[in-house]
Short mmCIF file of C-alpha atoms in Angstrom, two decimals:
data_model
loop_
_atom_site.label_atom_id
_atom_site.label_comp_id
_atom_site.label_asym_id
_atom_site.label_seq_id
_atom_site.Cartn_x
_atom_site.Cartn_y
_atom_site.Cartn_z
CA UNK A 26 94.63 45.43 33.77
CA UNK A 27 94.17 46.31 35.08
CA UNK A 28 96.63 48.01 37.95
CA UNK A 29 97.77 47.11 41.25
CA UNK A 30 97.37 49.03 44.57
CA UNK A 31 100.98 48.11 45.28
CA UNK A 32 102.37 50.26 42.54
CA UNK A 33 102.78 53.96 42.81
CA UNK A 34 100.69 56.16 40.91
CA UNK A 35 100.85 56.86 36.95
CA UNK A 36 102.10 60.23 35.85
CA UNK A 37 101.25 61.77 32.49
CA UNK A 38 103.99 62.13 30.04
CA UNK A 39 105.20 65.37 29.08
CA UNK A 40 103.63 66.72 25.89
CA UNK A 41 100.11 64.72 26.47
CA UNK A 42 98.77 68.00 27.87
CA UNK A 43 97.49 68.92 31.10
CA UNK A 44 94.72 67.01 32.69
CA UNK A 45 91.53 69.35 32.82
CA UNK A 46 89.54 68.81 36.27
CA UNK A 47 86.14 70.29 37.31
CA UNK A 48 85.85 70.36 41.18
CA UNK A 49 82.15 70.81 42.33
CA UNK A 50 81.12 72.23 45.56
CA UNK A 51 84.45 71.45 47.10
CA UNK A 52 84.49 71.04 50.92
CA UNK A 53 87.47 72.62 52.69
CA UNK A 54 89.45 69.48 53.10
CA UNK A 55 88.99 68.38 49.50
CA UNK A 56 89.65 71.86 48.14
CA UNK A 57 93.31 71.63 49.67
CA UNK A 58 93.80 68.02 49.31
CA UNK A 59 92.92 67.58 45.41
CA UNK A 60 95.29 70.15 43.91
CA UNK A 61 98.13 68.44 46.15
CA UNK A 62 97.14 64.85 44.72
CA UNK A 63 96.81 66.30 41.18
CA UNK A 64 100.44 68.02 41.54
CA UNK A 65 101.86 64.57 42.48
CA UNK A 66 100.39 62.91 39.54
CA UNK A 67 100.65 65.37 36.49
CA UNK A 68 100.07 68.68 35.01
CA UNK A 69 96.64 70.00 35.30
CA UNK A 70 94.02 72.61 34.91
CA UNK A 71 91.19 72.91 37.43
CA UNK A 72 87.96 74.87 37.33
CA UNK A 73 85.57 74.98 40.16
CA UNK A 74 81.94 75.08 40.39
CA UNK A 75 80.49 76.40 43.64
CA UNK A 76 77.22 74.24 43.33
CA UNK A 77 75.67 71.60 41.50
CA UNK A 78 73.65 73.77 39.06
CA UNK A 79 76.52 75.88 38.24
CA UNK A 80 78.37 72.59 37.32
CA UNK A 81 75.59 71.50 35.03
CA UNK A 82 75.59 74.96 33.32
CA UNK A 83 79.39 74.75 32.88
CA UNK A 84 79.18 71.34 31.49
CA UNK A 85 76.56 72.45 29.13
CA UNK A 86 78.03 75.60 27.90
CA UNK A 87 81.53 74.05 27.46
CA UNK A 88 80.24 70.84 25.84
CA UNK A 89 81.89 68.91 28.84
CA UNK A 90 84.24 67.12 26.36
CA UNK A 91 86.86 69.40 27.25
CA UNK A 92 87.23 67.68 30.91
CA UNK A 93 89.10 64.70 31.75
CA UNK A 94 87.71 64.37 35.21
CA UNK A 95 84.87 65.83 37.18
CA UNK A 96 85.21 65.70 40.92
CA UNK A 97 81.74 65.99 42.79
CA UNK A 98 79.84 64.94 45.96
CA UNK A 99 76.88 62.56 44.94
CA UNK A 100 74.58 64.71 46.70
CA UNK A 101 75.16 68.47 46.34
CA UNK A 102 73.32 71.32 48.13
CA UNK A 103 70.88 71.93 45.10
CA UNK A 104 71.41 68.96 42.70
CA UNK A 105 72.63 65.49 42.62
CA UNK A 106 75.83 63.58 41.28
CA UNK A 107 73.13 61.72 38.93
CA UNK A 108 72.14 65.11 37.30
CA UNK A 109 75.61 66.23 36.81
CA UNK A 110 76.36 62.78 35.12
CA UNK A 111 73.51 63.30 32.90
CA UNK A 112 74.50 66.71 31.96
CA UNK A 113 77.99 65.45 31.05
CA UNK A 114 76.48 62.84 28.86
CA UNK A 115 74.27 65.09 27.04
CA UNK A 116 77.21 67.28 26.42
CA UNK A 117 79.03 64.66 24.79
CA UNK A 118 81.46 64.07 27.52
CA UNK A 119 81.55 60.23 27.17
CA UNK A 120 85.18 60.02 27.73
CA UNK A 121 85.22 62.08 30.92
CA UNK A 122 85.48 60.34 34.19
CA UNK A 123 83.52 61.14 37.35
CA UNK A 124 84.86 60.71 40.59
CA UNK A 125 82.39 61.19 43.46
CA UNK A 126 81.98 60.59 47.20
CA UNK A 127 79.34 60.34 49.66
CA UNK A 128 79.06 60.25 53.68
CA UNK A 129 79.23 56.69 55.20
CA UNK A 130 75.60 57.24 56.44
CA UNK A 131 74.58 57.42 52.93
CA UNK A 132 76.42 53.98 51.91
CA UNK A 133 73.16 52.54 50.64
CA UNK A 134 73.40 55.03 47.70
CA UNK A 135 76.82 53.67 46.42
CA UNK A 136 75.30 50.98 44.23
CA UNK A 137 73.13 53.55 42.56
CA UNK A 138 76.11 55.89 41.90
CA UNK A 139 77.93 53.24 40.26
CA UNK A 140 75.15 52.21 38.22
CA UNK A 141 74.54 55.70 37.12
CA UNK A 142 78.10 55.84 35.70
CA UNK A 143 80.23 57.13 38.20
CA UNK A 144 84.05 55.68 37.51
CA UNK A 145 84.67 55.70 41.26
CA UNK A 146 82.83 56.51 44.58
CA UNK A 147 84.74 57.18 47.70
CA UNK A 148 83.23 56.91 51.15
CA UNK A 149 84.10 59.75 53.68
CA UNK A 150 86.36 60.26 55.34
CA UNK A 151 88.43 60.52 52.23
CA UNK A 152 92.10 60.24 52.89
CA UNK A 153 94.83 61.83 50.71
CA UNK A 154 96.36 58.35 49.95
CA UNK A 155 92.89 57.18 48.73
CA UNK A 156 92.18 60.20 46.78
CA UNK A 157 95.42 59.96 45.05
CA UNK A 158 95.15 56.27 44.37
CA UNK A 159 91.71 56.81 42.70
CA UNK A 160 92.97 59.94 40.76
CA UNK A 161 95.83 57.98 39.41
CA UNK A 162 93.87 55.21 38.35
CA UNK A 163 91.19 57.18 36.54
CA UNK A 164 93.69 59.38 34.82
CA UNK A 165 95.96 56.83 33.80
CA UNK A 166 93.18 54.69 32.37
CA UNK A 167 92.24 57.76 30.08
CA UNK A 168 95.59 58.45 28.55
CA UNK A 169 97.73 56.37 25.88
CA UNK A 170 100.89 57.33 27.92
CA UNK A 171 101.71 56.85 31.48
CA UNK A 172 105.19 57.56 33.39
CA UNK A 173 105.80 56.25 36.79
CA UNK A 174 108.99 58.04 37.92
CA UNK A 175 109.61 55.51 40.49
CA UNK A 176 107.52 52.52 41.23
CA UNK A 177 107.04 50.90 44.95
CA UNK A 178 108.71 47.74 44.18
CA UNK A 179 107.09 45.57 46.92
CA UNK A 180 105.75 43.93 44.14
CA UNK A 181 102.69 41.50 45.48
CA UNK A 182 99.87 41.90 42.91
CA UNK A 183 100.54 38.94 40.92
CA UNK A 184 98.05 36.45 42.42
CA UNK A 185 97.67 32.59 42.10
CA UNK A 186 99.69 29.30 41.95
CA UNK A 187 98.95 27.94 38.56
CA UNK A 188 102.08 26.08 37.32
CA UNK A 189 102.28 28.20 34.18
CA UNK A 190 102.33 31.46 36.02
CA UNK A 191 104.73 30.24 38.50
CA UNK A 192 106.97 29.23 35.59
CA UNK A 193 106.50 32.73 34.12
CA UNK A 194 107.45 34.47 37.45
CA UNK A 195 110.55 32.46 37.75
CA UNK A 196 111.53 33.41 34.35
CA UNK A 197 110.64 37.12 35.29
CA UNK A 198 113.12 36.73 38.33
CA UNK A 199 115.83 35.33 36.09
CA UNK A 200 115.56 37.70 33.22
CA UNK A 201 114.81 41.09 35.13
CA UNK A 202 118.62 41.60 36.38
CA UNK A 203 119.73 41.59 32.71
CA UNK A 204 119.41 44.41 30.02
CA UNK A 205 117.77 41.95 27.74
CA UNK A 206 114.55 43.25 25.74
CA UNK A 207 111.35 41.12 26.81
CA UNK A 208 108.51 40.19 24.65
CA UNK A 209 105.18 39.61 26.66
CA UNK A 210 102.43 37.53 24.72
CA UNK A 211 98.87 36.80 25.94
CA UNK A 212 95.29 37.74 25.44
CA UNK A 213 93.75 41.07 26.24
CA UNK A 214 93.30 41.14 30.10
CA UNK A 215 95.81 38.63 31.23
CA UNK A 216 98.17 41.06 32.74
CA UNK A 217 100.81 41.90 30.48
CA UNK A 218 101.57 45.17 31.99
CA UNK A 219 101.83 43.66 35.29
CA UNK A 220 104.60 41.49 34.17
CA UNK A 221 106.24 44.50 32.55
CA UNK A 222 106.11 46.34 35.82
CA UNK A 223 107.48 43.29 37.65
CA UNK A 224 110.39 43.12 35.31
CA UNK A 225 111.19 46.75 36.00
CA UNK A 226 110.77 46.36 39.76
CA UNK A 227 113.21 43.60 39.76
CA UNK A 228 115.94 45.08 37.59
CA UNK A 229 118.68 47.57 38.33
CA UNK A 230 116.59 50.09 36.64
CA UNK A 231 114.06 50.12 39.08
CA UNK A 232 115.02 53.58 40.61
CA UNK A 233 114.45 54.88 36.98
CA UNK A 234 111.07 55.78 35.32
CA UNK A 235 108.52 53.17 34.05
CA UNK A 236 106.86 54.32 30.87
CA UNK A 237 103.78 52.71 29.35
CA UNK A 238 102.61 53.44 25.85
CA UNK A 239 99.46 52.06 24.10
CA UNK A 240 100.61 51.69 20.59
CA UNK A 241 97.02 51.02 19.50
CA UNK A 242 95.57 54.31 21.27
CA UNK A 243 97.78 56.84 19.46
CA UNK A 244 96.57 58.06 15.99
CA UNK A 245 98.63 57.01 13.25
CA UNK A 246 99.64 60.61 12.31
CA UNK A 247 101.07 61.26 16.01
CA UNK A 248 102.85 57.92 16.84
CA UNK A 249 106.30 58.91 15.65
CA UNK A 250 105.90 62.20 17.56
CA UNK A 251 104.80 60.11 20.61
CA UNK A 252 107.60 57.72 20.42
CA UNK A 253 110.46 59.97 19.40
CA UNK A 254 109.54 63.38 20.09
CA UNK A 255 109.27 66.64 17.85
CA UNK A 256 110.60 69.95 17.54
CA UNK A 257 108.59 73.06 17.63
CA UNK A 258 107.00 74.11 14.23
CA UNK A 259 107.64 70.33 12.88
CA UNK A 260 103.93 70.23 11.69
CA UNK A 261 100.92 72.08 12.30
CA UNK A 262 99.97 72.21 16.22
CA UNK A 263 103.49 71.48 17.12
CA UNK A 264 103.62 74.76 19.20
CA UNK A 265 106.65 73.69 21.38
CA UNK A 266 109.32 71.04 21.53
CA UNK A 267 108.04 67.41 22.83
CA UNK A 268 109.98 64.69 24.42
CA UNK A 269 108.90 61.51 23.08
CA UNK A 270 108.54 58.36 25.47
CA UNK A 271 111.95 57.13 24.59
CA UNK A 272 113.59 60.31 26.19
CA UNK A 273 110.86 60.20 28.86
CA UNK A 274 111.99 56.65 29.89
CA UNK A 275 115.68 57.41 29.80
CA UNK A 276 117.50 55.38 32.39
CA UNK A 277 114.39 53.25 33.04
CA UNK A 278 111.91 50.78 31.30
CA UNK A 279 109.61 51.46 28.34
CA UNK A 280 106.70 49.22 27.86
CA UNK A 281 105.55 49.32 24.11
CA UNK A 282 102.08 47.88 24.47
CA UNK A 283 100.10 46.57 21.50
CA UNK A 284 103.25 46.49 19.54
CA UNK A 285 101.54 44.43 16.73
CA UNK A 286 99.57 47.49 15.68
CA UNK A 287 102.44 49.62 14.40
CA UNK A 288 102.54 50.26 10.82
CA UNK A 289 105.63 49.15 8.86
CA UNK A 290 107.06 52.66 8.42
CA UNK A 291 107.00 53.15 12.44
CA UNK A 292 108.48 49.68 12.85
CA UNK A 293 111.49 50.74 10.48
CA UNK A 294 112.18 53.77 12.79
CA UNK A 295 111.48 51.90 16.01
CA UNK A 296 114.09 49.16 14.85
CA UNK A 297 116.71 51.84 14.26
CA UNK A 298 116.12 53.43 17.52
CA UNK A 299 116.57 50.11 19.31
CA UNK A 300 119.63 49.28 17.36
CA UNK A 301 121.46 52.79 17.48
CA UNK A 302 120.16 53.48 21.17
CA UNK A 303 119.28 57.05 19.44
CA UNK A 304 116.12 58.79 18.74
CA UNK A 305 115.66 61.28 16.01
CA UNK A 306 112.63 63.76 16.76
CA UNK A 307 110.42 64.78 14.00
CA UNK A 308 111.75 68.00 12.56
CA UNK A 309 115.12 67.80 14.44
CA UNK A 310 118.36 68.19 12.65
CA UNK A 311 120.15 65.32 14.69
CA UNK A 312 119.63 62.45 16.88
CA UNK A 313 119.74 62.06 20.71
CA UNK A 314 121.24 59.30 22.81
CA UNK A 315 118.72 57.35 24.81
CA UNK A 316 119.19 54.43 27.44
CA UNK A 317 116.02 52.40 27.82
CA UNK A 318 115.24 48.59 28.19
CA UNK A 319 112.27 47.64 26.00
CA UNK A 320 109.27 45.53 27.16
CA UNK A 321 107.01 44.78 24.35
CA UNK A 322 103.46 43.33 24.55
CA UNK A 323 100.76 42.06 22.13
CA UNK A 324 97.86 39.86 22.03
CA UNK A 325 98.49 39.22 18.43
CA UNK A 326 100.66 36.25 17.16
CA UNK A 327 103.53 37.95 15.89
CA UNK A 328 104.95 35.03 13.82
CA UNK A 329 101.77 34.82 11.92
CA UNK A 330 101.82 38.63 11.34
CA UNK A 331 105.44 38.13 9.96
CA UNK A 332 104.47 35.58 7.65
CA UNK A 333 101.84 37.97 6.38
CA UNK A 334 104.38 40.51 5.63
CA UNK A 335 102.75 42.87 8.26
CA UNK A 336 105.40 42.77 10.87
CA UNK A 337 109.08 42.78 10.57
CA UNK A 338 111.13 39.91 11.31
CA UNK A 339 114.24 41.66 12.34
CA UNK A 340 112.44 44.01 14.81
CA UNK A 341 110.75 40.80 16.26
CA UNK A 342 114.19 39.12 17.14
CA UNK A 343 115.23 42.62 18.63
CA UNK A 344 112.22 42.59 20.73
CA UNK A 345 112.05 38.98 21.75
CA UNK A 346 115.36 38.35 23.17
CA UNK A 347 113.19 36.88 25.89
CA UNK A 348 109.73 36.01 25.26
CA UNK A 349 107.13 35.40 27.88
CA UNK A 350 103.48 33.93 27.13
CA UNK A 351 100.72 34.56 29.76
CA UNK A 352 98.07 31.91 29.78
CA UNK A 353 94.39 32.78 29.63
CA UNK A 354 92.40 32.60 32.96
CA UNK A 355 90.47 29.74 31.55
CA UNK A 356 93.59 27.76 31.72
CA UNK A 357 94.15 29.05 35.50
CA UNK A 358 91.19 27.91 37.06
CA UNK A 359 92.93 26.87 40.22
CA UNK A 360 93.72 30.82 40.45
CA UNK A 361 90.16 32.01 40.12
CA UNK A 362 89.09 31.96 43.64
CA UNK A 363 92.16 33.44 45.16
CA UNK A 364 92.10 36.23 42.26
CA UNK A 365 88.44 36.89 43.25
CA UNK A 366 88.98 37.21 46.91
CA UNK A 367 92.08 39.70 46.05
CA UNK A 368 89.77 41.80 44.07
CA UNK A 369 87.14 41.84 46.60
CA UNK A 370 89.61 42.85 49.41
CA UNK A 371 90.98 45.67 47.31
CA UNK A 372 87.50 47.04 46.60
CA UNK A 373 86.24 46.52 50.13
CA UNK A 374 89.25 48.76 51.38
CA UNK A 375 88.34 51.36 49.04
CA UNK A 376 84.95 51.88 50.51
CA UNK A 377 85.87 51.01 53.91
CA UNK A 378 83.59 47.82 54.45
CA UNK A 379 84.29 44.40 55.73
CA UNK A 380 85.25 41.94 52.81
CA UNK A 381 82.25 39.62 52.11
CA UNK A 382 82.50 36.06 51.46
CA UNK A 383 81.69 34.24 48.17
CA UNK A 384 78.44 32.13 48.35
CA UNK A 385 78.82 28.47 47.08
CA UNK A 386 76.46 29.51 43.98
CA UNK A 387 79.05 32.23 43.19
CA UNK A 388 82.05 30.00 43.63
CA UNK A 389 80.40 27.38 41.14
CA UNK A 390 79.72 30.05 38.48
CA UNK A 391 83.05 31.65 38.75
CA UNK A 392 84.71 28.40 38.13
CA UNK A 393 82.34 27.35 35.29
CA UNK A 394 82.85 30.62 33.48
CA UNK A 395 85.01 30.66 30.34
CA UNK A 396 86.34 34.27 31.05
CA UNK A 397 87.06 35.72 27.49
CA UNK A 398 88.00 38.88 29.19
CA UNK A 399 90.38 36.97 31.40
CA UNK A 400 91.85 38.42 34.66
CA UNK A 401 90.41 42.18 33.86
CA UNK A 402 86.98 40.72 33.43
CA UNK A 403 87.21 38.79 36.72
CA UNK A 404 88.40 42.17 38.42
CA UNK A 405 85.53 44.05 37.06
CA UNK A 406 82.94 41.55 37.95
CA UNK A 407 84.36 41.63 41.63
CA UNK A 408 84.41 45.39 41.75
CA UNK A 409 80.62 45.42 40.66
CA UNK A 410 79.72 42.74 43.01
CA UNK A 411 81.25 44.41 45.98
CA UNK A 412 79.59 47.80 45.20
CA UNK A 413 76.20 46.32 44.57
CA UNK A 414 76.22 43.55 47.46
CA UNK A 415 74.51 44.79 50.74
CA UNK A 416 75.26 41.94 53.13
CA UNK A 417 78.33 39.89 54.35
CA UNK A 418 78.12 37.46 51.33
CA UNK A 419 78.34 37.87 47.42
CA UNK A 420 75.24 36.36 45.77
CA UNK A 421 74.32 35.41 42.22
CA UNK A 422 72.27 38.52 41.93
CA UNK A 423 75.04 41.04 41.98
CA UNK A 424 77.15 39.26 39.31
CA UNK A 425 77.06 40.57 35.86
CA UNK A 426 74.23 38.84 33.85
CA UNK A 427 76.61 37.36 31.34
CA UNK A 428 78.03 35.32 34.12
CA UNK A 429 74.79 34.20 35.39
CA UNK A 430 73.83 33.10 32.09
CA UNK A 431 74.65 29.25 31.34
CA UNK A 432 78.34 28.84 30.55
CA UNK A 433 79.19 28.41 26.82
CA UNK A 434 80.75 24.71 26.74
CA UNK A 435 83.77 26.10 24.67
CA UNK A 436 85.01 29.51 24.15
CA UNK A 437 84.88 30.67 20.60
CA UNK A 438 88.53 31.42 20.47
CA UNK A 439 89.58 27.83 21.42
CA UNK A 440 87.69 25.47 19.09
CA UNK A 441 90.10 22.51 20.14
CA UNK A 442 90.50 22.43 23.91
CA UNK A 443 92.72 19.95 25.52
CA UNK A 444 91.49 17.04 27.26
CA UNK A 445 92.41 18.50 30.54
CA UNK A 446 90.26 21.51 29.82
CA UNK A 447 87.32 19.43 28.80
CA UNK A 448 87.67 17.36 32.07
CA UNK A 449 87.65 20.81 33.96
CA UNK A 450 84.45 22.03 32.21
CA UNK A 451 82.61 18.76 32.77
CA UNK A 452 83.33 18.55 36.46
CA UNK A 453 82.38 22.15 37.00
CA UNK A 454 79.12 21.60 35.11
CA UNK A 455 78.26 18.52 36.86
CA UNK A 456 79.11 20.28 40.31
CA UNK A 457 76.92 23.20 39.25
CA UNK A 458 74.01 20.67 38.48
CA UNK A 459 74.27 18.91 41.83
CA UNK A 460 74.65 22.11 43.75
CA UNK A 461 77.92 20.93 44.89
CA UNK A 462 77.03 17.48 46.28
CA UNK A 463 80.16 15.65 45.46
CA UNK A 464 78.73 12.20 45.96
CA UNK A 465 76.08 12.76 43.49
CA UNK A 466 78.59 14.43 41.01
CA UNK A 467 80.84 11.41 41.31
CA UNK A 468 77.97 9.13 40.59
CA UNK A 469 76.85 11.25 37.24
CA UNK A 470 80.64 11.19 36.32
CA UNK A 471 80.78 7.45 36.45
CA UNK A 472 83.73 7.69 39.09
CA UNK A 473 84.03 7.02 42.71
CA UNK A 474 84.13 9.81 45.24
CA UNK A 475 87.88 9.36 46.11
CA UNK A 476 88.59 9.85 42.36
CA UNK A 477 86.77 13.14 42.16
CA UNK A 478 88.37 14.50 45.35
CA UNK A 479 91.82 13.50 43.73
CA UNK A 480 90.67 15.34 40.38
CA UNK A 481 89.40 18.50 42.42
CA UNK A 482 92.92 18.45 44.25
CA UNK A 483 94.89 18.36 40.99
CA UNK A 484 92.65 21.17 39.70
CA UNK A 485 93.22 23.34 42.81
CA UNK A 486 89.63 23.00 43.87
CA UNK A 487 89.89 20.85 46.86
CA UNK A 488 88.65 23.89 49.11
CA UNK A 489 85.41 24.16 47.17
CA UNK A 490 82.65 24.01 49.92
CA UNK A 491 80.55 20.80 49.66
CA UNK A 492 76.84 21.40 48.69
CA UNK A 493 74.05 20.60 50.99
CA UNK A 494 72.99 17.31 51.87
CA UNK A 495 70.03 15.90 49.89
CA UNK A 496 66.73 16.14 51.61
CA UNK A 497 65.13 12.84 52.94
CA UNK A 498 62.67 12.54 49.82
CA UNK A 499 65.57 12.53 47.50
CA UNK A 500 67.93 10.56 49.65
CA UNK A 501 65.46 7.69 50.35
CA UNK A 502 62.74 7.62 47.67
CA UNK A 503 59.59 5.60 48.92
CA UNK A 504 58.36 2.64 47.02
CA UNK A 505 55.06 3.79 45.19
CA UNK A 506 53.69 0.50 45.84
#
């Protein structure tokens, strides 16, 4: 998670420092729209380069690593976005995002811009809304803490009709109005932050801030300061008072993502803060009251971590008043196509194109893939496919290479699949072999065609287009005699 286009934009938490932006060769419209969009998102510092060569010089002289974001046209007056990207990478700015744009007449250059390393490419005319959305997405993905003071709660981004997901969303509806802490479990990429945002959106706290902190992304020496804040002079580099995420989320919801990565010492302080509803900033003389609802998330099996002595049992029970577990995408195969189409529509809207359809070959590959990266992997695959496709249909050639390889019959993290999963995989494999011809697939599976249709309907795949009819030679082989 990924992020939804139905949510408001992330804002940096106080104390994470201003976002540093380099704006290259700004036109009049962008020069006025960009600062306004940045002000709505976060504190920022912006440098400007009047032309491409000046930008290359600035990135080289200042070792580009100081910038969080470079905003540049793909074709500048004297250089290109590709050269700016290369200069940035040579300077060591691997963590710097590049946002570029190009005229609609140069739409054919968009795949090349993405392949060269641009994090986002917009197609002119660039609206303030689209610019703000992309800035929020890029800035939020590069900082461990994000704060949304108020989320647009028309929450429509959890797609799919899988029974496990329907049960999860029903539980979200039931638990959201309460004050109970929630623990969300699931593999990386299954959408844990979306569930946390849904809980916030459907709760009485929805007018308060939603704060998300990735516990694994903050260095061990700074985690207490980030959670609870610090006073000026508390340690070297503490040049000002800093509010932690607990205080930033006051009156709202705090998502503690990857909670299983916290050290035992921090777990003790976190438990105390939850129990007492007070925080003690590093270097402060006293504590401060806080009013937050905790949603914790992790991909780790916390009960196993407890048995190993790596996670506190009392903290687990404080966090897991209600426990939600998200299924991996390989267990939601009936949702794959609707999710893929959702991500295609979103990508198409960003670049101003008609939404392409999925070819039959692509449908088969998507259904047969094991999706170790879950929904996030599918989202990235569809964004790439949208950018690289040139017609009105997504073909196999624009899918990531790992999807075009033969599917692994059993994911490495699931050595003992259920019989239902094995049946799903076998049906998908045989349909791929027969190019979608259901009669031939039924024959190879040793079942009649009606039984195959019934199984496809049970798996949510009944709308899968039928394959081409066999040609005359294969349908009616002649007797060699």
